[in-house]
PDB file of C-alpha atoms and ligand atoms in Angstrom:
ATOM      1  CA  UNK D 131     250.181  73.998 238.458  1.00 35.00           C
ATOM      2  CA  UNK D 132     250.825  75.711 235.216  1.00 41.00           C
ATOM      3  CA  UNK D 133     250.195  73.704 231.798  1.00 45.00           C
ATOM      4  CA  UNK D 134     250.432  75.390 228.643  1.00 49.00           C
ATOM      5  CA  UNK D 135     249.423  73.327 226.470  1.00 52.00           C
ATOM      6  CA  UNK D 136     247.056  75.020 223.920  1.00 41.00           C
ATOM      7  CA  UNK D 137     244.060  72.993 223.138  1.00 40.00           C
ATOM      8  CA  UNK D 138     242.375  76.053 221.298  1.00 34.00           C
ATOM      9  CA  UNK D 139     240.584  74.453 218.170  1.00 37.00           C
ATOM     10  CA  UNK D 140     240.446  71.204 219.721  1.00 38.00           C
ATOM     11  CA  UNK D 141     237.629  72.003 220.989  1.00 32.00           C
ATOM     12  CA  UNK D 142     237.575  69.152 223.733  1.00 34.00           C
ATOM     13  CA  UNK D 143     239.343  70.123 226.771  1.00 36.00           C
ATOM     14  CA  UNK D 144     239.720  73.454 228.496  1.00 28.00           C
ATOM     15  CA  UNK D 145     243.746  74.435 229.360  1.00 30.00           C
ATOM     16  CA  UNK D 146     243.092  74.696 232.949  1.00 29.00           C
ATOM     17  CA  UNK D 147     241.938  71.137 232.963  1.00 31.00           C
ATOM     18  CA  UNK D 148     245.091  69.452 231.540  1.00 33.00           C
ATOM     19  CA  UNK D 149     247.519  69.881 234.314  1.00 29.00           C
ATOM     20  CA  UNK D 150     245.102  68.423 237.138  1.00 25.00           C
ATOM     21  CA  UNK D 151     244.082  65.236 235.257  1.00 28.00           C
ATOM     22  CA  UNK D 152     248.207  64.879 234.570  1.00 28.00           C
ATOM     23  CA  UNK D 153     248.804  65.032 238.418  1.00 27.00           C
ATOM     24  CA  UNK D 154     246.114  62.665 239.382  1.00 26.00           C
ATOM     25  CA  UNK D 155     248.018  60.210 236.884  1.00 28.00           C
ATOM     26  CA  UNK D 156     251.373  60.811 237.925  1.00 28.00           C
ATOM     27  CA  UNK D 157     250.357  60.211 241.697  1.00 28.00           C
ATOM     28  CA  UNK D 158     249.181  56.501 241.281  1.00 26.00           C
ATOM     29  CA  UNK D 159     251.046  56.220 237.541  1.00 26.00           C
ATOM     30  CA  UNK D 160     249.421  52.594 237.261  1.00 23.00           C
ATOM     31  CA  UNK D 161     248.249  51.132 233.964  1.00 28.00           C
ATOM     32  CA  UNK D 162     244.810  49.849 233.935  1.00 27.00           C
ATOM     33  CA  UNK D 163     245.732  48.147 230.691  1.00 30.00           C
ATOM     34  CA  UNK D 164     245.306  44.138 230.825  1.00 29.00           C
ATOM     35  CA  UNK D 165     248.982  43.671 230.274  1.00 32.00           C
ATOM     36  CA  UNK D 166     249.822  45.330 233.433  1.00 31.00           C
ATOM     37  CA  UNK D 167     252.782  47.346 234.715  1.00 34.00           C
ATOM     38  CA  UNK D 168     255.789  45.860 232.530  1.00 35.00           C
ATOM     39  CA  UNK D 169     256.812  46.529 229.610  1.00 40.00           C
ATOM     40  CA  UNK D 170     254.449  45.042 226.885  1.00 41.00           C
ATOM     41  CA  UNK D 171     255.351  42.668 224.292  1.00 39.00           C
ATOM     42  CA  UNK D 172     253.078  41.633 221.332  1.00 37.00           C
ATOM     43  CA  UNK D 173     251.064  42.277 218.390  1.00 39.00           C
ATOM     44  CA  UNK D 174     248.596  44.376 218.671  1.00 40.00           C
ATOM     45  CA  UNK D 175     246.096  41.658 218.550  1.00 44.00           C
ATOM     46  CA  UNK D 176     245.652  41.634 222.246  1.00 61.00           C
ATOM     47  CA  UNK D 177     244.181  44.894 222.262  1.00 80.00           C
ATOM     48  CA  UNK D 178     241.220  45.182 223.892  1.00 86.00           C
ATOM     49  CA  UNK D 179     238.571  44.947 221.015  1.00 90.00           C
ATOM     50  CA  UNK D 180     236.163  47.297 222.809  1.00 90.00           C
ATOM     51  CA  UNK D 181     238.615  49.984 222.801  1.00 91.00           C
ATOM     52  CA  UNK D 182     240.331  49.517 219.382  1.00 92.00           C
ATOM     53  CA  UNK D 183     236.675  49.796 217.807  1.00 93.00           C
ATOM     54  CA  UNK D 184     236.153  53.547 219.794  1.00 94.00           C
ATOM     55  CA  UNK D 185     239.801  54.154 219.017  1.00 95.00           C
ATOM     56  CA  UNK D 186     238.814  53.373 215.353  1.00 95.00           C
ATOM     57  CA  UNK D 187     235.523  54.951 215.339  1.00 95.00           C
ATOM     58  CA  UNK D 188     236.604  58.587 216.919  1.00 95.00           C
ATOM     59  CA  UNK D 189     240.125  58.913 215.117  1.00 97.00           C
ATOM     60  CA  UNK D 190     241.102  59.789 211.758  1.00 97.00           C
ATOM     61  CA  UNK D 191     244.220  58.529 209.524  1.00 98.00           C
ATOM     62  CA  UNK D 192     246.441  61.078 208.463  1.00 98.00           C
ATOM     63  CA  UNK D 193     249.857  62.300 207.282  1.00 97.00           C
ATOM     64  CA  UNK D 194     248.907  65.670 206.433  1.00 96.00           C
ATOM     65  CA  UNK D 195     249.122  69.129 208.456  1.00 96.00           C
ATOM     66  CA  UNK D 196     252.736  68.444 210.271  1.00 98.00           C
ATOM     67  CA  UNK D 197     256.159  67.748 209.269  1.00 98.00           C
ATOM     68  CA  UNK D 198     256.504  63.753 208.581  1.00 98.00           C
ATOM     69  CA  UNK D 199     253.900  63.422 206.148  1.00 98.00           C
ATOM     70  CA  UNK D 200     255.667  59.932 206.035  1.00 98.00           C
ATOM     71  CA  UNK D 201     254.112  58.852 209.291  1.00 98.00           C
ATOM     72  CA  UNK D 202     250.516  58.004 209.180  1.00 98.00           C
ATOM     73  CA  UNK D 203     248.933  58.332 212.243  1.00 98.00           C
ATOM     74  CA  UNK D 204     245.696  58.205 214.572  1.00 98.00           C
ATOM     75  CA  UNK D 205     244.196  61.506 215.859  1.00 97.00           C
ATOM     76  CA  UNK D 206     241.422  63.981 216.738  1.00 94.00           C
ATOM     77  CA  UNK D 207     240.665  65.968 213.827  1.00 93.00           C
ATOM     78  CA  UNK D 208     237.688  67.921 212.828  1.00 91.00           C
ATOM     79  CA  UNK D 209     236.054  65.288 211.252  1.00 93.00           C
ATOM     80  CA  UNK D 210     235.700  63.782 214.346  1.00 94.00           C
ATOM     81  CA  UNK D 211     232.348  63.924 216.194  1.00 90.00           C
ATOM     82  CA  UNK D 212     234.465  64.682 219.577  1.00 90.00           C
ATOM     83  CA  UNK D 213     236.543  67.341 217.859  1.00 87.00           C
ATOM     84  CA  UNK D 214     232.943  69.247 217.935  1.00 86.00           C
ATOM     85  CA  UNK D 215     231.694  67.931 221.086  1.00 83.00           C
ATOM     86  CA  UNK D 216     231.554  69.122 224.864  1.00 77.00           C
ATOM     87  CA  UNK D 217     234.632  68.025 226.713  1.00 76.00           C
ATOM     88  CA  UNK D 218     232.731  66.025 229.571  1.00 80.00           C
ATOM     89  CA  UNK D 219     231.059  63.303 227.224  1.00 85.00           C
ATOM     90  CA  UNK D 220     234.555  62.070 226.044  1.00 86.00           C
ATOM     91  CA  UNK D 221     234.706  58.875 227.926  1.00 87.00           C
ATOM     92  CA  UNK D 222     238.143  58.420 229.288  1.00 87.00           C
ATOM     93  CA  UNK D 223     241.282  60.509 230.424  1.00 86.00           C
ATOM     94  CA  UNK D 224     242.201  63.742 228.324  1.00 89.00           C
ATOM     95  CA  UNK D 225     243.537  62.691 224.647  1.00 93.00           C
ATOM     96  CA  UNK D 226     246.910  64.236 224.497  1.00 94.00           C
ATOM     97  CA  UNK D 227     248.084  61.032 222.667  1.00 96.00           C
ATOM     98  CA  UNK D 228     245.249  61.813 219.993  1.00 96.00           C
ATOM     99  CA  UNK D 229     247.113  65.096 218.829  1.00 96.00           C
ATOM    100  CA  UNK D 230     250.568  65.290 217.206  1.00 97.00           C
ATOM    101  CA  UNK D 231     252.484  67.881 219.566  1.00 97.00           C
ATOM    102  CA  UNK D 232     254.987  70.405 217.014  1.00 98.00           C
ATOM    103  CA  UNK D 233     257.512  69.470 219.979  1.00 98.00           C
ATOM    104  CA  UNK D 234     256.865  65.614 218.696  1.00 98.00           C
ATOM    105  CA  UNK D 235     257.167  66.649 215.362  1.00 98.00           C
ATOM    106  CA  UNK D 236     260.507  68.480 215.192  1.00 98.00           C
ATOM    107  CA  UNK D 237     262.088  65.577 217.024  1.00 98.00           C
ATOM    108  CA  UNK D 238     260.404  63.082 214.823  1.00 99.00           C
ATOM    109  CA  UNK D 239     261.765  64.794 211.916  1.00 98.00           C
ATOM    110  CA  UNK D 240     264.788  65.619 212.849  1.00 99.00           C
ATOM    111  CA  UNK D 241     265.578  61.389 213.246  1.00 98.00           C
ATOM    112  CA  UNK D 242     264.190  60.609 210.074  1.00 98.00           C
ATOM    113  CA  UNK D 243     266.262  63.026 208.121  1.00 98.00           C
ATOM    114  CA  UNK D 244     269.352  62.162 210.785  1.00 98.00           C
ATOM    115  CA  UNK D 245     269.214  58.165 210.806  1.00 98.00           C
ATOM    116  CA  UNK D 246     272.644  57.910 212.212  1.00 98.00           C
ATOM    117  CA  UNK D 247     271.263  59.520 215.536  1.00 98.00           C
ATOM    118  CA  UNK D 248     269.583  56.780 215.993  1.00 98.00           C
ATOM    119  CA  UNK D 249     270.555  54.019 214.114  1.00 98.00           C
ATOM    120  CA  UNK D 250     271.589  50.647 216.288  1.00 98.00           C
ATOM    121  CA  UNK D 251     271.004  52.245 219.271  1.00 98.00           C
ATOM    122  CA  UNK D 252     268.467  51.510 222.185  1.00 98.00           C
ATOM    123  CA  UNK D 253     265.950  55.108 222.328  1.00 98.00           C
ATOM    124  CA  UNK D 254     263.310  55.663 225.368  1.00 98.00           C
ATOM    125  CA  UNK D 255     260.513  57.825 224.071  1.00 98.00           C
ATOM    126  CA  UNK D 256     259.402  59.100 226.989  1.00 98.00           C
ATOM    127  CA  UNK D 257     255.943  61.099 226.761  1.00 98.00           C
ATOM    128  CA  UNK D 258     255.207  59.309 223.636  1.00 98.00           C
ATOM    129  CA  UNK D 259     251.499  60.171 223.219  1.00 98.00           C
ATOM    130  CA  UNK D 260     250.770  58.854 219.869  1.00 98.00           C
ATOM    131  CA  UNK D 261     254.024  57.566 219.742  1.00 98.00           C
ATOM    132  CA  UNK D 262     255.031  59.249 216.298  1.00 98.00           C
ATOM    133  CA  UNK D 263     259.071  59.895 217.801  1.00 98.00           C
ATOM    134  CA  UNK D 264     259.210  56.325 218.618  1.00 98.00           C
ATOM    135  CA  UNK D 265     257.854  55.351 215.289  1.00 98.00           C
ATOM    136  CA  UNK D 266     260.454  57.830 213.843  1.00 98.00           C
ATOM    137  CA  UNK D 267     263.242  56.170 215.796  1.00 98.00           C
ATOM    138  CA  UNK D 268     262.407  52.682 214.474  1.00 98.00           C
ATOM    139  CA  UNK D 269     261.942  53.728 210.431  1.00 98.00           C
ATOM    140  CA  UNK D 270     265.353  54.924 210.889  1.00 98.00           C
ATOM    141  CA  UNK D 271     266.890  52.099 212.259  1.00 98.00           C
ATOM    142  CA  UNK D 272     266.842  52.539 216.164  1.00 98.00           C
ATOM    143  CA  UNK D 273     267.865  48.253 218.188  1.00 98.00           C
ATOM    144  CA  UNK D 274     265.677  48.783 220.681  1.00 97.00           C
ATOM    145  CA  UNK D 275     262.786  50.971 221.352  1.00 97.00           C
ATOM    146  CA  UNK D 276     260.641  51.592 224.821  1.00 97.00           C
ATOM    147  CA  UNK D 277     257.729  54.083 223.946  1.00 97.00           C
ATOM    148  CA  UNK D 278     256.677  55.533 227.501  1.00 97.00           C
ATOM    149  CA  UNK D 279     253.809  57.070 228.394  1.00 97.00           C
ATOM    150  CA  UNK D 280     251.456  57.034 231.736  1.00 96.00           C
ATOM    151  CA  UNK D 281     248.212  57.233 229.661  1.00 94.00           C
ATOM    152  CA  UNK D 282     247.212  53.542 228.842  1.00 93.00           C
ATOM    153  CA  UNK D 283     244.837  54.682 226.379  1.00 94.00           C
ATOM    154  CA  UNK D 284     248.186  56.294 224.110  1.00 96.00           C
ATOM    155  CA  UNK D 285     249.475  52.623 224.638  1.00 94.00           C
ATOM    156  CA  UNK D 286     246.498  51.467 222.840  1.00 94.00           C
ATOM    157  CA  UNK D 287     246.779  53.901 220.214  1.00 96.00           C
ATOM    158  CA  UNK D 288     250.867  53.697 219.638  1.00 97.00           C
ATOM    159  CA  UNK D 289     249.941  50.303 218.983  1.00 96.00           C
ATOM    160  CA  UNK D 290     247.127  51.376 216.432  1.00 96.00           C
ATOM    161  CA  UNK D 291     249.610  53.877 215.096  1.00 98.00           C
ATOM    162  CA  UNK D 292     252.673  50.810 214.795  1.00 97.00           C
ATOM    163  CA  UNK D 293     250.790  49.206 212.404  1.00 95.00           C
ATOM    164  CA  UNK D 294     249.216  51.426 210.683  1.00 97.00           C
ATOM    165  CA  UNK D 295     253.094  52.418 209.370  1.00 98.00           C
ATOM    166  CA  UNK D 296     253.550  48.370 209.150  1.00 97.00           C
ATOM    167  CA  UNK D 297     255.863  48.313 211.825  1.00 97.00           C
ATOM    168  CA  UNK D 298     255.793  45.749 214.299  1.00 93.00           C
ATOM    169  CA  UNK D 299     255.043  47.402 217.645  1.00 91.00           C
ATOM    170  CA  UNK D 300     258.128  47.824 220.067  1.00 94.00           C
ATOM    171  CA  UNK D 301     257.275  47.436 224.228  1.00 96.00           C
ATOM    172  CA  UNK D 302     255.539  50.445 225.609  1.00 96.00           C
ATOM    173  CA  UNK D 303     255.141  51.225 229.206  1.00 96.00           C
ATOM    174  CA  UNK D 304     252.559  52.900 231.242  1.00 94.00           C
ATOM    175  CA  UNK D 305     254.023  53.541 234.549  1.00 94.00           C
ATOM    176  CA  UNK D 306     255.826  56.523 235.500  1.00 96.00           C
ATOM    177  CA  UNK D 307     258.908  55.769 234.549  1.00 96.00           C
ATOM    178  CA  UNK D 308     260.284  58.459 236.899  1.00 96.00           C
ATOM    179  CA  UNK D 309     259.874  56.740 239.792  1.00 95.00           C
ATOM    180  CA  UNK D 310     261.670  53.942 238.317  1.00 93.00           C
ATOM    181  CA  UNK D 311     265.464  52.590 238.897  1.00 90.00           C
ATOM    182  CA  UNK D 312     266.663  54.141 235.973  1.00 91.00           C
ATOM    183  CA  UNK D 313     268.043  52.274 232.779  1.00 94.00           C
ATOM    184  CA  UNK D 314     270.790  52.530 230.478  1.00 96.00           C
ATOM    185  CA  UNK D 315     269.414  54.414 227.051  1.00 97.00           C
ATOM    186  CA  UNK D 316     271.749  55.406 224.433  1.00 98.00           C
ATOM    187  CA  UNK D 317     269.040  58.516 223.697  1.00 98.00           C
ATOM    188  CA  UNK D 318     266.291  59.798 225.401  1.00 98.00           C
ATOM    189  CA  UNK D 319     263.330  61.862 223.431  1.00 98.00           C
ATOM    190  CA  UNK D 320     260.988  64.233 224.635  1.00 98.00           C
ATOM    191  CA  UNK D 321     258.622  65.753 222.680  1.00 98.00           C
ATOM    192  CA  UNK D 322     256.530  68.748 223.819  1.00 97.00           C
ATOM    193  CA  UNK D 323     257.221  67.399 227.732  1.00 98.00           C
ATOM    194  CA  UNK D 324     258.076  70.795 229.238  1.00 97.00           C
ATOM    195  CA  UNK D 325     254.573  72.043 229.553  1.00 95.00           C
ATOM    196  CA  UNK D 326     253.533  72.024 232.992  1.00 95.00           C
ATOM    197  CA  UNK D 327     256.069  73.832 235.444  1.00 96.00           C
ATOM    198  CA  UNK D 328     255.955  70.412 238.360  1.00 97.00           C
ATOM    199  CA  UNK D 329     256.768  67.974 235.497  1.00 97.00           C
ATOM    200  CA  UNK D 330     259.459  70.089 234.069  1.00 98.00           C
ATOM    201  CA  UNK D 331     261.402  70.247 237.410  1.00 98.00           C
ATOM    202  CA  UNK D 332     261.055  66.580 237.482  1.00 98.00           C
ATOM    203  CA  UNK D 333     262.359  65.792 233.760  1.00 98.00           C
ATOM    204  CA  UNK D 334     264.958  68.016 234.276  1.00 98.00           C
ATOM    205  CA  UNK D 335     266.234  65.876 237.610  1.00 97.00           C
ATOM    206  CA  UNK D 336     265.989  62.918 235.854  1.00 98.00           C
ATOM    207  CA  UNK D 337     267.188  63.681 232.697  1.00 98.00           C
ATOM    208  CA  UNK D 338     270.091  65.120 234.831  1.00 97.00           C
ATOM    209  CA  UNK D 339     270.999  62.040 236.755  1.00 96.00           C
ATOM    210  CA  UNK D 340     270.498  59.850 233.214  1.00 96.00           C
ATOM    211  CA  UNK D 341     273.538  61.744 231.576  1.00 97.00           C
ATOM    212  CA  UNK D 342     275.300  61.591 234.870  1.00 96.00           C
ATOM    213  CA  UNK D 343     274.931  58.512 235.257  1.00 96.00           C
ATOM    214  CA  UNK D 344     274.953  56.222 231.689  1.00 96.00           C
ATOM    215  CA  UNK D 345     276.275  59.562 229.499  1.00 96.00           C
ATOM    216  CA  UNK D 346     272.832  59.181 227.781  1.00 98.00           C
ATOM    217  CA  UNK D 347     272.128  61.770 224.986  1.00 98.00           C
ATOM    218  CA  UNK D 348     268.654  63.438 225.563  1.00 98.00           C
ATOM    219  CA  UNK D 349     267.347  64.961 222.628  1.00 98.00           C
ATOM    220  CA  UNK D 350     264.179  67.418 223.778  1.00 98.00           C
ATOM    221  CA  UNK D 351     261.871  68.877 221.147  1.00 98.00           C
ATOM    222  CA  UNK D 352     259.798  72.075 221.994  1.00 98.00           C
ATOM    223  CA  UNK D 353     258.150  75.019 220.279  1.00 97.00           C
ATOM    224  CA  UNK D 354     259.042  77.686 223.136  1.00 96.00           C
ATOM    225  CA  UNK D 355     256.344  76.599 225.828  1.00 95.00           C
ATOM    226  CA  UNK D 356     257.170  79.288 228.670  1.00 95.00           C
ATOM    227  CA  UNK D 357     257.824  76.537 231.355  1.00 95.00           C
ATOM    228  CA  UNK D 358     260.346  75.386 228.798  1.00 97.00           C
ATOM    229  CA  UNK D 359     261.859  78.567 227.407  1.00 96.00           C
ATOM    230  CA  UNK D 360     261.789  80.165 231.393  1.00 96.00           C
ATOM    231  CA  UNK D 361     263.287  77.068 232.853  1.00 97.00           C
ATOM    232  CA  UNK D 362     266.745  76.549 234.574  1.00 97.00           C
ATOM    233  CA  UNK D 363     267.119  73.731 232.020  1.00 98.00           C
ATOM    234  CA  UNK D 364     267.590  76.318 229.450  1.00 97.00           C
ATOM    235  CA  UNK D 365     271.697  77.200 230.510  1.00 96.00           C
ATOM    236  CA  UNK D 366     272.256  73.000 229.754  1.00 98.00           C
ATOM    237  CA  UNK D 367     270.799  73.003 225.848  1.00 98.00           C
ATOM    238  CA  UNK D 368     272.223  73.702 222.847  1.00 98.00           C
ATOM    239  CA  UNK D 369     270.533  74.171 219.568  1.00 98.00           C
ATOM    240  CA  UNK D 370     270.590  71.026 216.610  1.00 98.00           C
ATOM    241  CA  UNK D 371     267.983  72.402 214.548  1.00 98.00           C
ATOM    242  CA  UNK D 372     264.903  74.374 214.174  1.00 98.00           C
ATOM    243  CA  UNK D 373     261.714  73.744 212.008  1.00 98.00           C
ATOM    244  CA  UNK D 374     258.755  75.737 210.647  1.00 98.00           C
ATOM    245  CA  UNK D 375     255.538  74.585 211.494  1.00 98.00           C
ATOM    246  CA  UNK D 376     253.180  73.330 208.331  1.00 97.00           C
ATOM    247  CA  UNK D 377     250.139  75.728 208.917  1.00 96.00           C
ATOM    248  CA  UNK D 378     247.487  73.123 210.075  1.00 94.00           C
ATOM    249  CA  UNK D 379     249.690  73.102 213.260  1.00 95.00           C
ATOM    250  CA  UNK D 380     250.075  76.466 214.080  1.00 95.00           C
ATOM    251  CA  UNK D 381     246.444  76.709 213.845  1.00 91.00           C
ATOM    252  CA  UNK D 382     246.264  74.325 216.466  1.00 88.00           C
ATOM    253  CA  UNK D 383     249.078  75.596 218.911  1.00 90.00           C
ATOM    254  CA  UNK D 384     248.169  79.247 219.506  1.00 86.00           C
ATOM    255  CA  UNK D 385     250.131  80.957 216.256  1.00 82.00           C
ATOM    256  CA  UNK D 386     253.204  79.111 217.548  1.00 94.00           C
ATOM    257  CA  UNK D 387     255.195  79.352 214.422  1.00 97.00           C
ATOM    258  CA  UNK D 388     258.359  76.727 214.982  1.00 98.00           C
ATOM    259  CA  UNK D 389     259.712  74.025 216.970  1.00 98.00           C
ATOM    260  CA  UNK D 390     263.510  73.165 218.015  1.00 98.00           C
ATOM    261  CA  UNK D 391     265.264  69.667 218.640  1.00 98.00           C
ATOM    262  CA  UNK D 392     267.572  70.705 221.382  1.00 98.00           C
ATOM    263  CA  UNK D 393     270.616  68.652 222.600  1.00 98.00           C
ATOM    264  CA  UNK D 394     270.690  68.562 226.731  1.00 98.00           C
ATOM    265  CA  UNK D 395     274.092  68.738 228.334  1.00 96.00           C
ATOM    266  CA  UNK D 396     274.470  69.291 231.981  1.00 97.00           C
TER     267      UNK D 396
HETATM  268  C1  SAM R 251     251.983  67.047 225.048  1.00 78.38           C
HETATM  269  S1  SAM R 251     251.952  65.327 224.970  1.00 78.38           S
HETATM  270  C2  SAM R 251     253.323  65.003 223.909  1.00 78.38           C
HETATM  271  C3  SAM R 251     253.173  63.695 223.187  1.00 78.38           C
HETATM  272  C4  SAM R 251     254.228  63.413 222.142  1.00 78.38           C
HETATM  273  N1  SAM R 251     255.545  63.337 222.710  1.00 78.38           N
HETATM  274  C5  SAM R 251     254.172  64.431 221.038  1.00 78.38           C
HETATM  275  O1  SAM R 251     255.058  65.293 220.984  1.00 78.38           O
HETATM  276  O2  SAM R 251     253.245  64.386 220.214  1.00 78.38           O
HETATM  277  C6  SAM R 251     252.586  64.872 226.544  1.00 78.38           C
HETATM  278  C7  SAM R 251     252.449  63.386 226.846  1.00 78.38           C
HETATM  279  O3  SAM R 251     253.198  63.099 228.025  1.00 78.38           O
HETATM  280  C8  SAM R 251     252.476  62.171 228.795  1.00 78.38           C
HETATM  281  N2  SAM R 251     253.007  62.306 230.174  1.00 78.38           N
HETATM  282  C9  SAM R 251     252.796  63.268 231.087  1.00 78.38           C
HETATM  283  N3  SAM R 251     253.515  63.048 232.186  1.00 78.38           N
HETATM  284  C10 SAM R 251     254.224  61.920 231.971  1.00 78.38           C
HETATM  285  C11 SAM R 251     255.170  61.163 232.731  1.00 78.38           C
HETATM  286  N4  SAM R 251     255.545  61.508 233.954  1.00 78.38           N
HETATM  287  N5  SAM R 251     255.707  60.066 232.168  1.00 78.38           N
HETATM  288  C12 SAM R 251     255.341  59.670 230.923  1.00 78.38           C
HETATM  289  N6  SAM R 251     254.440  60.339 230.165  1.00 78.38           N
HETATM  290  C13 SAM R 251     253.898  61.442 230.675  1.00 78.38           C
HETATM  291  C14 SAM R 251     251.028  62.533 228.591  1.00 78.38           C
HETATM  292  O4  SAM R 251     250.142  61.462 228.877  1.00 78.38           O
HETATM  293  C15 SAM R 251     251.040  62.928 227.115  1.00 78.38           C
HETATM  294  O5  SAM R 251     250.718  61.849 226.277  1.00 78.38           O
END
């Protein structure tokens, strides 16, 4: 398995490790989170109060260093004692959710400054980590929102990141949703999803039979990973815009220097 994602100055995880915790996920794709495999529905009240206070104590606030400084959000930074510290004493699965990915940023971006995209219509954020795209999706006006991801920790932490932007949080769901029945979306997001060359094959199946099937649009944002930019999914894109990434980002993702919202169309 080949992940690219560049962890670099976040100085937790090693590359090599990313795509093998990913796998062991996607093969049982359960939630361990008390509200179980559906879709959940709520305030964020019924968060598990152990895990809001670590989620509290070993994030930061900010809306600095990427490209919606209107989104405030939850993450690893480097005033975080784990930013510093060895990968193996962070206690649960890797944090992807506690970084915000440039592919996540173009796309979140791109529907703020693009409400109409959105606007009334039902959006599945699928790979929402810390959930920024979904929160982008409902600031500009988005009926119906499902923020997917098959870490239950980033469930925890979209909800943390909902109201933090006083939003009330939409459902999120922690199963695979690829080895669902599939539902009708008017838009599908991705941000920075093309990373690892198994999952890539897979999004680009079901992505495939979503248009097919309920002429969903699929809007995929991505800063030229190699199993995205090398991938037979490339021949079905075409371009809607492309962003420079605010310094504190590149820093963080290898030199890459922009990130593209790309329209899929089989
Ligand atoms: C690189 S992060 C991107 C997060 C966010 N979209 C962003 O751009 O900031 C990838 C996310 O996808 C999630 N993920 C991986 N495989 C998945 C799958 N099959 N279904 C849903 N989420 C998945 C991971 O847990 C992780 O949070």
């Amino acid at each position: 398995m080949a992940s690219s994602l560049g962890w670099r100055s976040f100085a937790l995880f090693h590359v090599n490790h990313c795509g093998v915790f990913l796998k062991a996920v996607r093969s049982n794709g359960l939630s361990l989170f008390p509200w179980g495999h559906s879709p959940w529905r709520g305030t964020g009240s019924f968060l598990d109060p152990e895990m809001k206070a670590f989620l509290e104590e070993n994030t930061e606030v900010t809306s600095s260093g990427s490209l919606t400084p209107e989104i405030q959000l939850r993450l690893l930074t480097p005033r975080c004692k784990f930013w510093w510290q060895k990968a193996d004493l962070w206690p649960y699965s890797e944090p992807y959710w506690a970084i915000y990915w440039p592919g996540g940023q173009a796309l979140s971006r791109y529907l703020l400054d693009n409400p109409d995209v959105v606007k009334g219509k039902s959006v599945l954020d699928l790979g929402s980590g810390c959930g920024a795209t979904a929160i982008a999706a409902k600031m500009s006006g988005a009926s119906r929102i499902l923020a997917n991801d098959i870490d239950p920790i980033a469930g925890m932490a979209i909800i943390l990141n909902c109201e933090l932007n006083q939003l009330n949080p939409f459902p999120i769901l922690t199963k695979n949703i690829l080895d669902l029945e599939q539902e009708k979306w008017d838009l599908v997001v991705l941000g920075d999803m093309f990373y690892d060359e198994d999952l890539a094959d897979s999004l680009h199946q079901w992505l495939k039979n979503c248009f097919w099937t309920h002429r969903t649009q699929v809007l995929i944002g991505d800063p030229g990973r190699p199993q995205f930019s090398g991938h037979s999914i490339q021949h079905q894109l075409h371009k809607v815009v492309e962003y420079s990434l605010p310094e504190p980002t590149r820093r963080e993702n290898n030199g890459l220097t922009t990130s593209t919202v790309w329209d899929f169309q089989p």
